[in-house]
XYZ file of N, CA and C in Angstrom:
549
model
N 14.562 124.242 38.248
C 14.906 122.942 39.140
C 13.198 122.850 39.535
N 12.965 120.482 40.380
C 12.529 120.477 40.117
C 11.915 118.883 41.579
N 11.602 119.392 41.847
C 11.377 118.651 43.709
C 10.974 117.480 43.291
N 11.554 116.674 43.337
C 11.510 115.554 42.840
C 9.522 114.722 43.946
N 9.882 115.168 45.093
C 8.299 114.725 46.129
C 6.933 114.306 45.123
N 7.296 115.441 44.101
C 5.922 115.074 42.991
C 5.921 116.010 41.977
N 7.378 115.691 41.652
C 8.061 115.879 40.252
C 6.678 117.520 39.363
N 7.330 118.650 40.761
C 6.401 120.091 39.723
C 7.716 120.714 39.620
N 7.645 121.946 39.089
C 8.542 122.497 38.364
C 8.227 123.261 39.542
N 9.612 124.046 40.186
C 9.644 125.233 42.090
C 10.234 126.760 41.097
N 11.344 126.608 40.708
C 11.885 128.192 39.876
C 13.862 127.529 38.600
N 13.089 128.537 39.048
C 14.527 128.583 37.080
C 16.144 129.493 37.745
N 17.387 129.140 37.198
C 18.006 129.133 38.524
C 18.738 129.763 36.649
N 20.298 130.627 36.847
C 21.160 130.718 35.542
C 22.924 130.079 36.132
N 22.803 128.694 35.277
C 24.245 127.730 35.296
C 25.087 129.417 35.180
N 26.164 129.383 35.725
C 26.892 131.145 35.837
C 28.012 130.615 36.222
N 28.215 128.891 36.628
C 29.523 128.377 36.386
C 29.998 126.691 36.128
N 30.995 125.566 35.860
C 30.509 124.084 35.104
C 29.511 123.312 36.423
N 30.062 124.091 37.912
C 29.367 123.385 39.506
C 29.112 124.360 39.684
N 27.965 126.137 39.265
C 27.480 126.788 40.541
C 26.153 128.033 39.485
N 25.186 127.524 40.732
C 23.563 128.370 39.049
C 23.313 129.222 40.327
N 23.524 129.724 39.657
C 22.366 131.867 40.655
C 21.132 131.075 40.567
N 20.009 131.854 41.771
C 18.901 131.406 41.290
C 18.029 132.603 42.808
N 17.072 132.553 43.124
C 16.380 133.237 44.611
C 16.007 132.290 44.944
N 16.517 132.704 46.347
C 16.820 131.902 47.900
C 16.064 131.592 48.258
N 14.059 132.405 47.639
C 13.271 131.608 48.185
C 12.617 130.542 47.487
N 12.589 129.559 46.669
C 13.105 128.843 46.058
C 14.176 128.153 47.335
N 14.400 128.277 47.468
C 15.937 127.392 49.223
C 15.132 127.410 49.694
N 14.383 127.691 50.498
C 14.286 128.241 51.935
C 12.919 126.949 52.679
N 12.938 126.279 53.183
C 12.476 125.918 53.974
C 11.821 125.112 53.319
N 12.973 124.496 51.968
C 12.979 122.537 50.817
C 13.754 122.255 51.142
N 13.218 120.820 51.632
C 14.803 119.503 51.447
C 14.731 119.840 49.919
N 16.736 120.360 50.452
C 17.533 120.341 49.464
C 17.491 118.926 48.678
N 17.399 117.331 49.548
C 18.040 116.399 48.410
C 16.885 116.095 47.958
N 16.038 116.741 48.039
C 14.848 115.886 47.242
C 14.746 117.102 45.663
N 15.829 118.218 45.354
C 15.660 119.116 44.864
C 16.564 118.783 43.391
N 16.488 118.533 41.943
C 16.983 118.092 41.553
C 16.858 119.934 40.177
N 18.168 120.139 39.655
C 18.567 121.453 38.929
C 19.006 120.133 37.600
N 18.392 120.230 36.763
C 17.861 120.674 35.441
C 18.193 121.476 35.068
N 19.410 120.614 33.439
C 20.222 121.046 33.070
C 20.485 120.937 31.771
N 19.573 122.268 30.416
C 20.519 120.632 29.076
C 19.627 121.306 28.443
N 18.306 121.142 28.598
C 16.990 121.272 27.763
C 15.840 122.904 28.358
N 15.568 123.301 27.176
C 13.666 124.199 27.147
C 13.091 123.124 27.592
N 12.913 122.076 28.001
C 11.849 121.145 28.236
C 11.711 120.450 29.378
N 10.867 121.462 30.287
C 11.622 120.435 31.712
C 11.757 119.421 32.638
N 10.636 118.882 31.489
C 11.055 116.858 32.010
C 12.166 116.125 31.533
N 13.235 117.555 30.299
C 13.782 116.894 29.314
C 14.885 117.402 30.302
N 16.574 116.337 29.871
C 17.326 117.937 30.470
C 18.368 117.029 31.146
N 19.464 116.888 31.873
C 20.158 116.636 32.824
C 19.570 116.913 33.987
N 19.216 115.026 35.412
C 18.992 115.834 36.471
C 19.875 116.643 36.768
N 20.634 117.427 37.865
C 22.017 117.270 39.009
C 21.016 117.753 40.522
N 21.552 116.397 41.247
C 22.101 117.530 42.929
C 22.536 118.068 43.156
N 22.140 118.741 44.488
C 23.165 119.912 45.079
C 23.629 119.774 45.979
N 24.488 119.354 45.845
C 26.100 119.270 47.608
C 25.151 121.098 48.528
N 25.101 122.325 48.560
C 25.034 122.661 48.731
C 24.726 124.364 48.395
N 23.905 125.162 49.279
C 23.276 126.638 48.357
C 23.484 127.754 50.398
N 24.276 129.028 49.670
C 24.390 129.891 50.629
C 23.370 131.250 49.821
N 22.891 131.789 51.326
C 22.284 133.197 50.084
C 22.656 134.118 50.571
N 22.791 135.428 49.857
C 23.755 136.630 50.650
C 23.796 137.212 51.544
N 21.567 137.018 52.073
C 22.940 137.249 53.416
C 23.370 136.203 55.015
N 22.921 135.415 54.988
C 24.197 134.491 54.852
C 25.238 134.100 54.462
N 26.112 133.980 53.383
C 27.410 134.646 53.084
C 27.661 135.756 53.590
N 27.058 137.124 53.546
C 27.691 138.708 53.339
C 27.856 138.345 55.573
N 26.476 137.740 55.655
C 27.444 137.731 57.519
C 28.793 137.425 57.845
N 28.631 136.123 56.999
C 29.753 135.080 57.636
C 31.221 136.128 57.039
N 31.223 136.671 56.262
C 31.566 137.437 55.600
C 32.177 139.075 56.410
N 31.188 139.543 57.632
C 30.937 140.935 58.130
C 31.040 142.103 57.397
N 30.411 141.475 56.357
C 30.314 142.420 55.144
C 29.154 143.388 55.579
N 28.742 144.452 54.709
C 26.851 145.530 55.648
C 26.244 144.715 54.206
N 25.084 144.158 54.046
C 25.075 144.233 52.440
C 23.597 145.556 52.818
N 23.422 146.361 51.554
C 22.789 147.265 50.500
C 22.068 146.730 51.076
N 21.248 146.030 50.883
C 19.541 146.467 50.601
C 18.932 145.342 51.356
N 18.064 145.423 52.359
C 17.253 145.298 52.699
C 16.943 143.442 52.596
N 16.004 143.817 50.822
C 16.357 142.340 50.394
C 16.594 142.213 49.914
N 17.370 140.766 49.760
C 18.630 140.114 48.745
C 17.738 138.290 48.812
N 16.902 138.848 47.851
C 16.460 137.735 47.108
C 17.578 136.296 45.625
N 18.817 136.366 47.086
C 19.975 135.560 45.919
C 20.362 134.574 46.537
N 20.621 133.530 45.727
C 20.677 132.813 45.962
C 22.145 132.261 44.915
N 22.928 130.745 45.194
C 23.953 130.691 44.443
C 24.296 129.077 45.214
N 23.958 128.169 44.588
C 24.325 126.363 44.953
C 25.152 125.589 44.196
N 25.532 124.898 44.323
C 27.034 124.313 43.839
C 26.505 123.097 43.589
N 26.813 121.926 43.188
C 25.626 121.073 42.388
C 26.658 119.874 42.449
N 26.492 118.883 42.858
C 27.737 117.574 43.466
C 28.159 117.721 42.321
N 27.833 117.476 40.529
C 28.182 117.047 39.971
C 28.687 118.073 38.770
N 30.016 118.375 38.527
C 30.416 118.886 37.319
C 29.494 118.872 36.125
N 28.950 120.135 35.044
C 28.311 119.899 34.286
C 29.224 119.298 32.990
N 28.304 118.716 31.908
C 29.008 118.428 30.844
C 29.948 119.631 30.085
N 30.577 119.683 29.699
C 31.315 120.861 29.507
C 30.304 121.036 27.559
N 29.034 121.024 27.341
C 28.848 121.161 25.986
C 28.258 122.160 25.986
N 27.599 121.768 27.576
C 26.637 123.095 28.168
C 27.742 124.748 28.772
N 27.535 125.298 27.899
C 27.892 126.523 28.420
C 27.158 127.290 29.260
N 28.019 128.004 30.826
C 27.285 129.395 31.125
C 27.510 131.018 30.820
N 26.232 131.266 31.981
C 26.037 132.328 31.175
C 26.879 132.853 31.557
N 27.854 134.333 30.300
C 27.542 134.586 31.069
C 27.187 136.682 32.193
N 27.713 136.928 33.514
C 27.026 138.089 34.360
C 27.164 138.990 32.903
N 26.316 139.830 33.061
C 26.191 141.597 32.797
C 27.215 142.036 33.719
N 28.395 143.140 33.674
C 28.218 144.157 34.311
C 27.764 145.961 34.001
N 26.797 145.677 32.398
C 27.544 146.666 32.439
C 25.911 147.384 34.265
N 25.827 148.955 33.646
C 25.349 149.703 34.145
C 23.672 149.968 33.824
N 23.071 149.779 34.566
C 21.965 149.719 34.301
C 21.178 150.810 32.998
N 21.820 152.246 33.052
C 21.481 152.964 32.616
C 22.209 152.958 31.460
N 23.468 152.086 30.756
C 23.207 152.002 29.483
C 22.996 150.608 28.488
N 21.719 150.115 29.116
C 20.503 149.607 28.978
C 20.214 149.882 28.447
N 19.768 151.305 28.125
C 18.451 151.523 28.635
C 17.386 151.556 27.154
N 16.171 151.224 27.541
C 16.123 151.671 25.497
C 16.776 149.623 24.324
N 16.792 149.882 25.191
C 17.495 148.156 24.133
C 16.584 147.475 24.103
N 16.103 146.941 22.892
C 15.901 145.127 22.621
C 16.401 144.413 24.110
N 15.204 143.171 24.319
C 16.369 141.718 24.821
C 15.240 141.027 25.106
N 15.739 140.196 24.941
C 14.007 138.588 25.396
C 14.897 138.293 27.165
N 13.730 137.831 28.089
C 14.048 137.048 28.839
C 13.504 136.029 28.615
N 13.062 135.270 29.375
C 12.838 133.516 28.830
C 12.728 132.659 30.011
N 12.106 131.826 30.418
C 11.841 131.862 32.115
C 10.398 130.489 31.872
N 9.832 129.575 32.256
C 9.473 128.718 32.587
C 7.832 129.085 33.847
N 6.819 129.930 33.194
C 6.067 130.088 34.067
C 4.722 129.276 33.902
N 3.780 131.066 33.390
C 2.118 129.850 33.582
C 1.714 131.358 32.866
N 0.937 130.839 31.637
C 0.964 130.930 31.124
C -0.630 131.652 30.445
N -1.401 132.579 29.661
C -2.053 133.511 29.228
C -4.505 131.602 30.072
N -2.995 130.577 29.896
C -4.098 129.410 30.108
C -4.246 129.446 31.532
N -3.575 129.715 32.183
C -3.330 129.259 33.562
C -2.022 128.005 33.938
N -1.322 127.366 32.840
C -0.714 126.244 32.350
C 0.602 126.323 33.160
N 1.159 125.315 33.592
C 2.893 125.877 34.661
C 3.259 125.396 31.761
N 3.839 126.160 31.360
C 4.666 125.757 30.258
C 5.455 124.897 30.974
N 5.438 124.037 30.113
C 6.424 122.217 30.149
C 8.146 123.465 28.990
N 7.662 123.727 27.921
C 8.962 123.643 27.177
C 8.858 125.905 27.255
N 10.685 126.185 27.403
C 10.928 127.213 27.904
C 10.235 128.172 27.124
N 9.470 130.285 27.120
C 8.553 130.669 27.023
C 10.189 132.074 26.376
N 9.511 132.113 25.714
C 11.165 133.712 25.909
C 10.287 134.610 25.108
N 10.321 135.575 24.990
C 9.336 136.997 24.941
C 10.800 138.720 24.845
N 9.635 139.134 23.744
C 11.237 140.494 23.868
C 10.729 141.532 23.942
N 11.303 142.320 24.631
C 10.929 143.834 25.984
C 11.790 144.663 25.503
N 11.642 145.627 25.875
C 12.825 147.073 25.636
C 12.859 147.523 26.877
N 14.021 148.048 27.435
C 15.267 148.521 28.270
C 13.589 149.839 29.170
N 13.774 150.123 29.787
C 12.938 151.363 30.395
C 13.940 151.722 31.445
N 14.123 153.799 31.088
C 14.760 154.322 32.224
C 14.192 153.673 34.295
N 14.750 154.040 34.280
C 13.847 154.143 36.482
C 12.885 155.179 35.626
N 13.597 156.237 35.820
C 11.728 157.209 35.789
C 10.581 156.454 34.655
N 10.892 157.073 33.417
C 10.104 155.646 32.637
C 9.859 154.395 33.594
N 9.791 153.918 33.781
C 9.386 152.173 34.498
C 8.736 153.319 35.629
N 8.985 153.910 36.793
C 7.797 154.190 37.344
C 7.089 155.544 37.128
N 6.680 156.307 36.212
C 5.738 157.032 35.553
C 5.249 155.803 35.185
N 5.525 154.848 34.310
C 3.908 154.145 33.651
C 3.076 153.411 34.834
N 4.180 152.433 35.649
C 3.545 151.476 37.257
C 3.165 152.863 37.966
N 3.431 154.074 38.469
C 2.398 154.674 38.972
C 0.853 155.216 38.381
N 0.801 155.636 36.716
C -0.108 155.003 36.544
C -1.314 154.431 36.525
N -0.758 152.578 36.831
C -1.484 152.356 36.066
C -1.557 151.559 38.289
N -0.889 151.413 39.174
C -1.399 151.902 40.319
C -1.539 152.901 40.861
N -2.502 154.062 40.418
C -3.506 155.376 41.097
C -2.864 155.401 41.855
N -1.099 155.705 41.833
C -0.043 156.265 43.053
C 1.114 156.743 43.070
N 2.343 157.173 43.459
C 3.641 157.336 42.921
C 4.775 155.912 43.543
N 4.833 155.565 42.301
C 5.777 154.603 43.439
C 6.521 154.536 43.282
N 7.885 154.196 44.079
C 9.607 155.030 43.788
C 10.204 153.114 43.386
N 11.178 153.059 42.465
C 12.045 151.468 43.166
C 13.192 152.143 42.940
N 14.208 150.871 43.739
C 15.025 150.780 43.876
C 16.391 151.284 42.254
N 17.514 151.336 42.435
C 18.387 152.460 40.722
C 18.605 151.252 41.168
N 19.385 150.055 41.372
C 19.759 149.210 41.123
C 18.472 147.667 40.108
N 17.306 147.754 40.568
C 16.260 147.282 38.746
C 16.208 147.415 38.022
N 15.918 146.915 36.928
C 15.280 146.769 35.718
C 14.516 147.042 35.491
N 13.545 147.487 34.555
C 12.037 147.832 34.871
C 12.110 147.328 32.157
N 11.027 146.517 32.129
C 11.048 146.336 30.894
C 9.345 146.746 30.333
N 9.800 146.570 29.681
C 7.771 146.713 28.489
C 7.300 145.670 26.711
N 6.748 145.356 27.405
C 6.300 144.379 25.010
C 5.288 144.347 25.967
N 5.702 144.641 23.897
C 3.624 143.608 23.590
C 3.612 142.465 22.600
N 3.098 141.605 22.508
C 2.778 141.408 24.071
C 2.952 141.589 25.465
N 2.193 141.905 27.001
C 3.007 142.448 27.732
C 2.835 140.312 28.687
N 4.679 141.141 29.023
C 5.028 139.545 30.176
C 4.998 140.314 31.106
N 4.152 139.597 32.467
C 3.957 140.134 34.110
C 3.877 139.311 34.569
N 5.500 139.937 36.050
C 6.077 139.076 36.523
C 5.403 139.443 37.699
N 4.801 138.293 38.472
C 4.166 138.171 39.752
C 4.595 137.287 40.126
N 3.971 137.714 41.546
C 4.017 136.038 42.692
C 2.734 135.454 43.130
N 2.922 134.029 42.896
C 2.395 132.879 43.418
C 3.512 132.519 44.452
N 2.320 131.793 45.178
C 1.999 130.755 46.201
C 3.744 130.996 46.815
N 4.170 132.760 46.986
C 4.941 132.288 47.249
C 6.743 132.265 45.874
N 6.396 132.723 44.718
C 6.652 132.654 43.983
C 6.675 133.109 42.960
N 8.014 133.766 42.922
C 7.705 135.058 41.211
C 7.804 133.586 40.120
N 6.925 134.161 39.168
C 6.501 133.620 38.357
C 6.083 134.809 36.852
N 7.326 133.897 35.927
C 6.658 134.491 34.430
C 4.995 134.658 33.693
N 4.665 135.096 33.688
C 3.641 135.276 33.035
C 3.460 136.071 31.562
N 3.157 134.644 30.936
C 3.148 134.812 29.144
C 2.047 135.412 28.648
N 1.526 137.000 29.155
C 0.547 136.788 27.807
C -0.258 137.590 26.787
N -0.932 136.457 26.181
C -1.369 137.527 24.824
C -0.135 136.379 23.884
N 0.431 135.839 24.890
C 1.583 134.892 23.839
C 1.742 133.524 23.246
N 0.688 132.641 24.441
C 0.283 131.084 23.159
C -0.997 132.022 22.776
N -1.659 130.964 21.230
C -2.276 130.440 20.114
C -3.505 130.107 20.826
């Protein structure tokens, strides 16, 4: 997603149907969504077709409308409905329904636009191969790094890679920082 006011990358999302995008709610809160365009069909940020947002809804608002009590205190997830249907040559992602334990030890690729080790926003989608860790292994590794005991929700998954990819918060946005990947 980009903001048309100053043409800058705001957040990434996943096309889950020909009219719906799954993204983080913090990417949309307090933003004029008429100025945000969803770019589809390219791994290069300034390419692809721009789509306008018809509406969006965050999980907490959706669940309160249906009188569903959220399981977790923080639910940073939202669905965007696009004004126009995406071209059928672009295939929406298939969402996994695997339990986390079914993917422990698997090597997978993660992709996104983020900050490179030079500090610049990468205009081309970056990807890196990672190994999915068990909750116990993740907590053990993170606790060693933090020098204190850490615990994570069981619905989260954790990965490790070499070179490593760091996900961190910058300007209230989650940024995938690919380190030692850019030459």
